Structures are given as structure tokens and as C-alpha cells.
Amino acid sequence: MVARRNWAGNVHYAARRFHEPTSVDELRRLVAGSDRLRAAGTGHSFNRFGDTTGDLVSLAGLPPDVTLDRDRSTVTVPAALRYGDLATALHAQGHALANLASLPHISVAGAVATGTHGSGVRNGNLASAVAALELVTADGDLLTLDRDADGDMFAGAVVSLGALGVVTRVTLDVAPAFTLCQYVRLGLAREALDEALDSAYSVSIFTDWRTPLLREVWVKQHAELPPPPAGWLGTTAAETPRHPVAGLSPEHCTPQLGPPGPWHERLPHFRLGFIPSSGDELQSEYHVPRAAGADALAALDEVAHLIAPVLQVCELRAVAADRLWLSPNHGRDSLAIHFTWVGDAAAVTPVVAAVEERLAPFSPRPHWGKVFGLAPAAVAAAWPRYADFLALMVRLDPSGTFRTDLLDRYFPRP
């Protein structure tokens, strides 16, 4: 059954028809016969890029085949597969993905299309692991794009916001399975931010904009390495497990305090078998050059008094540069500044505007699946290959089948 609203409940889809095809051929006929169509993922986007007044299609009914190619170190998966389910299957065969997002509940194609990410100074976002894509284009044709064979066009098509076609299968790089430990340290000085981000395989830092100190550091490091020593960067060790949002129970979080475990049970913040929250929230995120991270945070200090009252938690993560045209990390190592707001759009919207105003000097790139209000000109200026992506949209979708109102705002037809 195709969901009628997103996970957070702030978007009720306007589609006139909902579909769940059970084969790629059925999907191809649907696409070819529609004037407006979008694919629905797990609904974890907070804006209307994925909405349509036409046909909304769930891919959950397509064949669930997962094909591991040990010679090429890749795995090919259906677009609707959740990362947590893929990770469990891969680990059972001795393989791993390089990184995971904080939620393992999101679909592969949806996360890739929006540039969703985990953390780690040497880890790219989830889309950077894509080796090939299969998609249905507006005329119902099946197109395969390969990283090695299709070069520049491939780089334009991976993070695509669903604007080029309906992705049916994704091929991802894999590596040998590995073991991590997760530690939580409390009370990090802002001056130690970069050193903390550099300290382990994956690091997430949480703050509430109420005090100068960064509240918590979640350190995910290889199990063979020693834990952070006493007094590490002036912090203290947490004595009990934590939830990213202060005051909430950590029972749904992945194990902390140091016990070793498989990569897919430590890299996400939340466990696959649990719903991490009620969804009563809004989210925004901005990627700035990592070299400008300290200055960007200092600029946000000017509006901390506005941020704090409507904030549940703010997370800071490092993401490595890539070459994907619409990736928030295209061509630059980034500091991702993520806000989980209260679920009150009227209260949050002016604060988002204030955040964007302070970040403007740092060429912020929004996470495509979150709430943002940047002017279209600012978005166009933030991505060097913006004009090339516009041309690719026209080339692969000349009739505008996959267009939405929000796409038209930020990517108007030339």
C-alpha cells in the first residue's frame, strides 16, 4: 500500500492515483502512460520534491533480488530495499558498506537521490558508493548508467532528486565486513571540533545551542583500537547510554559504551527493529566547506537565541568530497550542520530563514530531503554543475513527466 503522507506527517501527497507495480515491465507501462509521475520511497523526506499531482508509485512490490558480485566487490539491489535490510544480508555474507546514515530504515534509492550521508572525514555520502544505476525514463525505456562506462553523465544522474526517471536497481561498492565500538563522550569545547571529527572512523557531535560546549560526541571506531583515553579532548565518558535528543530513552539506539559489534549495528544511531521517534519533528541540514566550519558555527551563534527554543537537537558531521553533480559534497569536504526541530512549521520557518541568512557567506548546500527556503539563485550558485544538470533533465525527461512544483522552483526549464 502506497503511503498517503510522509513519515513526519508534514506532507500529504497530492497524487491523483497510487500504484504498486510488481514487475519492471508493469512500471515501464505506467511511466510511459503518465503525464506526471513520481516514485515514493520510505517517506523520510520533509519537503515536496517527491510529491506530484499525477501518479505516485511505490517500488516495494518489485522483485527483491540482491546480487553480490564478489569479483567486482559490488552488490546490486532493488531501489526500495532499506539500508538496514541490505546491511543485514551483506554482513551474513562477510561484506559491508563503507558507511550508513543514522537511520537504517531509509530506502537505497531515496537516500542516494537526495545525497543522504553518515559521517567520517574519509567517508563520502551514501551516493558516492554507487557504481551503476538502472532507471525507467519518461518514455518507458530502461536505461543503465555505469560509473566506468558513462563517466560524466553517470555523475549527473546519481543524486538526481528523482528528476531523471524512476530508479529500479542500484549497484553499490562493498568491502569486507568490519567491527566497530561506539563510545559517548560529554562536554566538548568548540575549539576541539575538528580534532574530534578527525579522531575515528565515524564521529557525530550533538549540541543544543544553549551552552558554549558541544554536548556529546559519539565516536565509532575500529574495535582493534583503544578507546578514547580518560580526559580525551577535555571530555568525560558517559556512564549510561544516551539518545541524541536529551531526555529521551536510549532503548532504540545502537549499543554504546564500548562493546564491539558489527559495522551495521554501530554506524547507525538507531536500531532497525525499532521506530526511532514518533515523527513529530521537522529537519533541516546545510553543508558548508569543512575549512569554514568554525566560522559558520560562529555565525550561527548570533541566532542561537532563536534556534534553541524550537530545536530538539543539532548534529555536526564530516563528509568527504565527491564528484556527483548535485551532491551536497560535490568538490569539497564538508561540515554537515543538521537541525532536528520541533514539529511546528509556523515556529520553525522563520528560524530556518535566520539560519540561512547567517550561513549565506559560506555557500551552504541544503540536504535535498530536508526543509529549506533558500532562494533559487542561491541554490544555482552553490553547485558548479547546476546548468549541466538542467540540460540533463531536459535530455532525459523532455516532456516533464517527473517534474514537480518544487523542482520547477529550483530547476526551471531553460
Coordinates of N, CA, C and O in Angstrom, one line a residue, residues 82-165:
R82 N 15.5 -1.3 2.0 CA 16.0 -0.5 3.1 C 17.5 -0.8 3.4 O 17.9 -2.0 3.3
Y83 N 18.2 0.2 3.8 CA 19.6 0.0 4.0 C 19.9 -1.0 5.2 O 20.8 -1.8 5.1
G84 N 19.0 -1.0 6.2 CA 19.2 -1.9 7.3 C 19.0 -3.4 6.8 O 19.8 -4.3 7.3
D85 N 18.1 -3.6 6.0 CA 17.9 -5.0 5.5 C 19.0 -5.4 4.6 O 19.5 -6.5 4.6
L86 N 19.5 -4.5 3.7 CA 20.7 -4.8 2.9 C 21.9 -5.1 3.8 O 22.6 -6.0 3.5
A87 N 22.1 -4.3 4.8 CA 23.3 -4.4 5.6 C 23.3 -5.8 6.3 O 24.3 -6.5 6.4
T88 N 22.1 -6.2 6.8 CA 22.0 -7.5 7.5 C 22.3 -8.6 6.5 O 23.1 -9.6 6.9
A89 N 21.8 -8.5 5.3 CA 22.1 -9.6 4.3 C 23.6 -9.6 3.9 O 24.2 -10.6 3.7
L90 N 24.2 -8.4 3.7 CA 25.6 -8.3 3.3 C 26.5 -8.9 4.4 O 27.4 -9.6 4.1
H91 N 26.2 -8.5 5.7 CA 27.1 -8.9 6.7 C 27.1 -10.4 6.9 O 28.1 -11.1 7.2
A92 N 25.9 -11.1 6.6 CA 25.8 -12.5 6.7 C 26.7 -13.2 5.7 O 27.1 -14.3 5.8
Q93 N 27.1 -12.4 4.6 CA 28.0 -13.0 3.6 C 29.4 -12.4 3.7 O 30.2 -12.6 2.8
G94 N 29.7 -11.8 4.8 CA 31.0 -11.3 5.1 C 31.4 -10.0 4.4 O 32.6 -9.7 4.3
H95 N 30.4 -9.2 4.0 CA 30.7 -8.0 3.4 C 30.0 -6.8 4.1 O 29.2 -7.0 5.0
A96 N 30.4 -5.6 3.7 CA 29.9 -4.4 4.3 C 29.8 -3.2 3.3 O 30.4 -3.3 2.3
L97 N 29.0 -2.2 3.7 CA 29.1 -0.9 3.0 C 30.0 0.0 3.8 O 30.2 -0.2 5.0
A98 N 30.6 0.9 3.1 CA 31.6 1.8 3.8 C 30.9 2.6 4.9 O 31.6 3.0 5.9
N99 N 29.6 3.0 4.7 CA 29.0 3.9 5.7 C 27.5 3.7 5.6 O 27.0 3.1 4.7
L100 N 26.8 4.2 6.7 CA 25.4 4.1 6.8 C 24.9 5.5 7.4 O 25.7 6.1 8.1
A101 N 23.7 5.8 7.1 CA 23.1 7.0 7.7 C 22.7 6.7 9.2 O 22.8 5.6 9.6
S102 N 22.2 7.7 9.9 CA 21.8 7.5 11.3 C 20.6 6.6 11.4 O 20.4 5.9 12.4
L103 N 19.7 6.6 10.3 CA 18.6 5.7 10.3 C 18.8 4.6 9.3 O 19.1 4.9 8.1
P104 N 18.7 3.3 9.7 CA 18.8 2.2 8.7 C 17.5 1.9 8.0 O 17.4 1.0 7.2
H105 N 16.4 2.7 8.3 CA 15.1 2.4 7.8 C 14.8 3.0 6.4 O 13.8 2.8 5.9
I106 N 15.8 3.8 5.9 CA 15.6 4.5 4.7 C 15.9 3.6 3.5 O 16.7 2.7 3.5
S107 N 15.2 3.9 2.3 CA 15.5 3.1 1.1 C 16.8 3.5 0.4 O 17.2 4.7 0.5
V108 N 17.3 2.6 -0.3 CA 18.6 2.8 -1.0 C 18.4 3.9 -2.0 O 19.2 4.9 -2.1
A109 N 17.4 3.8 -2.9 CA 17.3 4.8 -4.0 C 16.9 6.2 -3.5 O 17.4 7.2 -4.0
G110 N 16.1 6.3 -2.4 CA 15.7 7.6 -1.9 C 16.9 8.2 -1.2 O 17.1 9.5 -1.4
A111 N 17.7 7.5 -0.5 CA 18.9 8.1 0.1 C 19.9 8.5 -0.9 O 20.5 9.6 -0.8
V112 N 20.1 7.7 -1.9 CA 21.1 8.1 -3.0 C 20.6 9.3 -3.7 O 21.4 10.3 -4.0
A113 N 19.3 9.4 -4.0 CA 18.8 10.5 -4.9 C 18.9 11.8 -4.2 O 18.9 12.9 -4.8
T114 N 18.9 11.9 -2.8 CA 19.0 13.1 -2.1 C 20.3 13.4 -1.4 O 20.5 14.4 -0.8
G115 N 21.3 12.6 -1.7 CA 22.7 12.8 -1.1 C 22.7 12.6 0.4 O 23.5 13.2 1.1
T116 N 21.9 11.7 0.9 CA 21.9 11.4 2.3 C 23.3 10.8 2.7 O 24.0 10.1 1.9
H117 N 23.7 10.9 4.0 CA 25.1 10.6 4.4 C 25.1 10.1 5.8 O 24.2 10.2 6.6
G118 N 26.3 9.5 6.2 CA 26.7 9.3 7.5 C 27.7 10.3 8.0 O 27.6 11.5 7.7
S119 N 28.8 9.8 8.6 CA 29.9 10.7 9.0 C 31.2 10.0 8.8 O 31.3 8.8 8.5
G120 N 32.3 10.8 8.9 CA 33.6 10.4 8.7 C 34.4 11.2 7.7 O 34.0 11.4 6.6
V121 N 35.5 11.7 8.1 CA 36.3 12.7 7.3 C 36.7 12.0 6.0 O 37.0 12.7 5.0
R122 N 36.9 10.7 6.0 CA 37.3 10.0 4.8 C 36.1 9.2 4.1 O 36.3 8.5 3.2
N123 N 34.9 9.4 4.6 CA 33.7 8.7 4.1 C 32.9 9.6 3.3 O 32.5 10.7 3.8
G124 N 32.6 9.3 2.0 CA 31.7 10.0 1.2 C 30.3 9.7 1.6 O 30.0 8.9 2.5
N125 N 29.3 10.5 1.1 CA 27.9 10.2 1.4 C 27.5 8.9 0.7 O 28.3 8.3 0.0
L126 N 26.3 8.5 1.0 CA 25.9 7.1 0.5 C 25.9 7.0 -1.0 O 26.1 6.0 -1.6
A127 N 25.6 8.1 -1.7 CA 25.6 8.1 -3.2 C 27.0 7.9 -3.7 O 27.1 7.4 -4.9
S128 N 28.0 8.2 -3.0 CA 29.4 8.1 -3.5 C 29.8 6.6 -3.7 O 30.8 6.3 -4.3
A129 N 29.0 5.7 -3.1 CA 29.3 4.3 -3.2 C 28.6 3.6 -4.4 O 28.8 2.5 -4.7
V130 N 27.8 4.4 -5.2 CA 27.0 3.9 -6.3 C 28.0 3.6 -7.5 O 28.8 4.5 -7.9
A131 N 27.9 2.4 -8.0 CA 28.7 2.0 -9.2 C 27.9 1.9 -10.5 O 28.4 2.0 -11.6
A132 N 26.6 1.8 -10.3 CA 25.7 1.7 -11.5 C 24.3 1.9 -11.1 O 23.9 1.7 -9.9
L133 N 23.5 2.4 -12.0 CA 22.0 2.7 -11.8 C 21.2 2.1 -13.0 O 21.7 2.2 -14.1
E134 N 20.1 1.6 -12.7 CA 19.1 1.2 -13.7 C 17.9 2.1 -13.5 O 17.3 2.1 -12.4
L135 N 17.4 2.8 -14.5 CA 16.2 3.6 -14.3 C 15.3 3.5 -15.5 O 15.7 3.3 -16.7
V136 N 14.0 3.8 -15.3 CA 13.0 3.9 -16.3 C 12.8 5.3 -16.7 O 12.5 6.2 -15.8
T137 N 13.0 5.7 -17.9 CA 12.9 7.1 -18.3 C 11.5 7.4 -18.8 O 10.6 6.5 -18.8
A138 N 11.2 8.6 -19.1 CA 9.9 9.1 -19.3 C 9.1 8.4 -20.4 O 7.9 8.3 -20.4
D139 N 9.8 7.9 -21.4 CA 9.1 7.1 -22.5 C 9.0 5.7 -22.2 O 8.5 4.9 -23.1
G140 N 9.4 5.2 -21.0 CA 9.2 3.8 -20.6 C 10.4 3.0 -20.9 O 10.4 1.8 -20.6
D141 N 11.5 3.6 -21.5 CA 12.7 2.8 -21.8 C 13.5 2.5 -20.5 O 13.4 3.3 -19.5
L142 N 14.3 1.5 -20.5 CA 15.1 1.1 -19.4 C 16.5 1.5 -19.7 O 17.1 1.1 -20.7
L143 N 17.1 2.4 -18.9 CA 18.4 2.9 -19.1 C 19.4 2.5 -18.0 O 19.0 2.6 -16.8
T144 N 20.5 2.0 -18.3 CA 21.6 1.6 -17.3 C 22.7 2.5 -17.5 O 23.2 2.7 -18.6
L145 N 23.2 3.1 -16.4 CA 24.3 4.0 -16.4 C 25.4 3.4 -15.4 O 25.1 3.0 -14.3
D146 N 26.6 3.4 -15.9 CA 27.7 2.7 -15.2 C 28.8 3.8 -14.9 O 29.1 4.6 -15.8
R147 N 29.4 3.7 -13.7 CA 30.4 4.7 -13.3 C 31.6 4.7 -14.3 O 32.1 5.8 -14.6
D148 N 32.0 3.5 -14.7 CA 33.2 3.5 -15.6 C 32.9 3.8 -17.0 O 33.6 4.5 -17.7
A149 N 31.7 3.3 -17.5 CA 31.4 3.4 -18.9 C 30.8 4.8 -19.3 O 30.9 5.2 -20.4
D150 N 30.1 5.4 -18.3 CA 29.2 6.5 -18.6 C 29.7 7.8 -18.0 O 29.0 8.9 -18.1
G151 N 30.8 7.8 -17.3 CA 31.5 8.9 -16.8 C 30.7 10.1 -16.4 O 30.0 10.0 -15.3
D152 N 30.8 11.2 -17.1 CA 30.1 12.4 -16.7 C 28.6 12.3 -16.6 O 28.0 12.9 -15.6
M153 N 28.0 11.7 -17.5 CA 26.5 11.5 -17.4 C 26.1 10.7 -16.1 O 25.2 11.1 -15.5
F154 N 26.9 9.7 -15.8 CA 26.7 9.0 -14.6 C 26.8 9.9 -13.4 O 25.9 9.9 -12.5
A155 N 27.8 10.7 -13.3 CA 28.0 11.7 -12.2 C 26.8 12.6 -12.1 O 26.5 13.1 -11.0
G156 N 26.1 12.9 -13.2 CA 25.0 13.8 -13.1 C 23.7 13.1 -12.7 O 22.8 13.7 -12.3
A157 N 23.7 11.8 -12.8 CA 22.4 11.1 -12.7 C 22.2 10.4 -11.3 O 21.1 9.9 -11.0
V158 N 23.3 10.4 -10.5 CA 23.2 9.6 -9.2 C 22.4 10.4 -8.2 O 21.3 9.9 -7.7
V159 N 22.8 11.6 -7.8 CA 22.0 12.4 -7.0 C 21.1 13.2 -7.9 O 21.5 14.3 -8.4
S160 N 19.8 12.8 -8.1 CA 19.0 13.4 -9.1 C 17.7 13.8 -8.7 O 16.9 14.3 -9.5
L161 N 17.3 13.7 -7.4 CA 16.0 14.1 -6.9 C 14.9 13.4 -7.6 O 13.7 13.9 -7.5
G162 N 15.1 12.3 -8.2 CA 14.0 11.6 -9.0 C 13.6 12.3 -10.2 O 12.6 12.0 -10.8
A163 N 14.4 13.3 -10.7 CA 14.0 14.2 -11.8 C 14.3 13.6 -13.2 O 13.9 14.1 -14.2
L164 N 15.1 12.5 -13.2 CA 15.5 11.9 -14.5 C 14.8 10.7 -14.9 O 14.8 10.2 -16.0
G165 N 14.1 10.0 -13.9 CA 13.5 8.8 -14.1 C 13.2 8.0 -12.8 O 13.6 8.5 -11.8

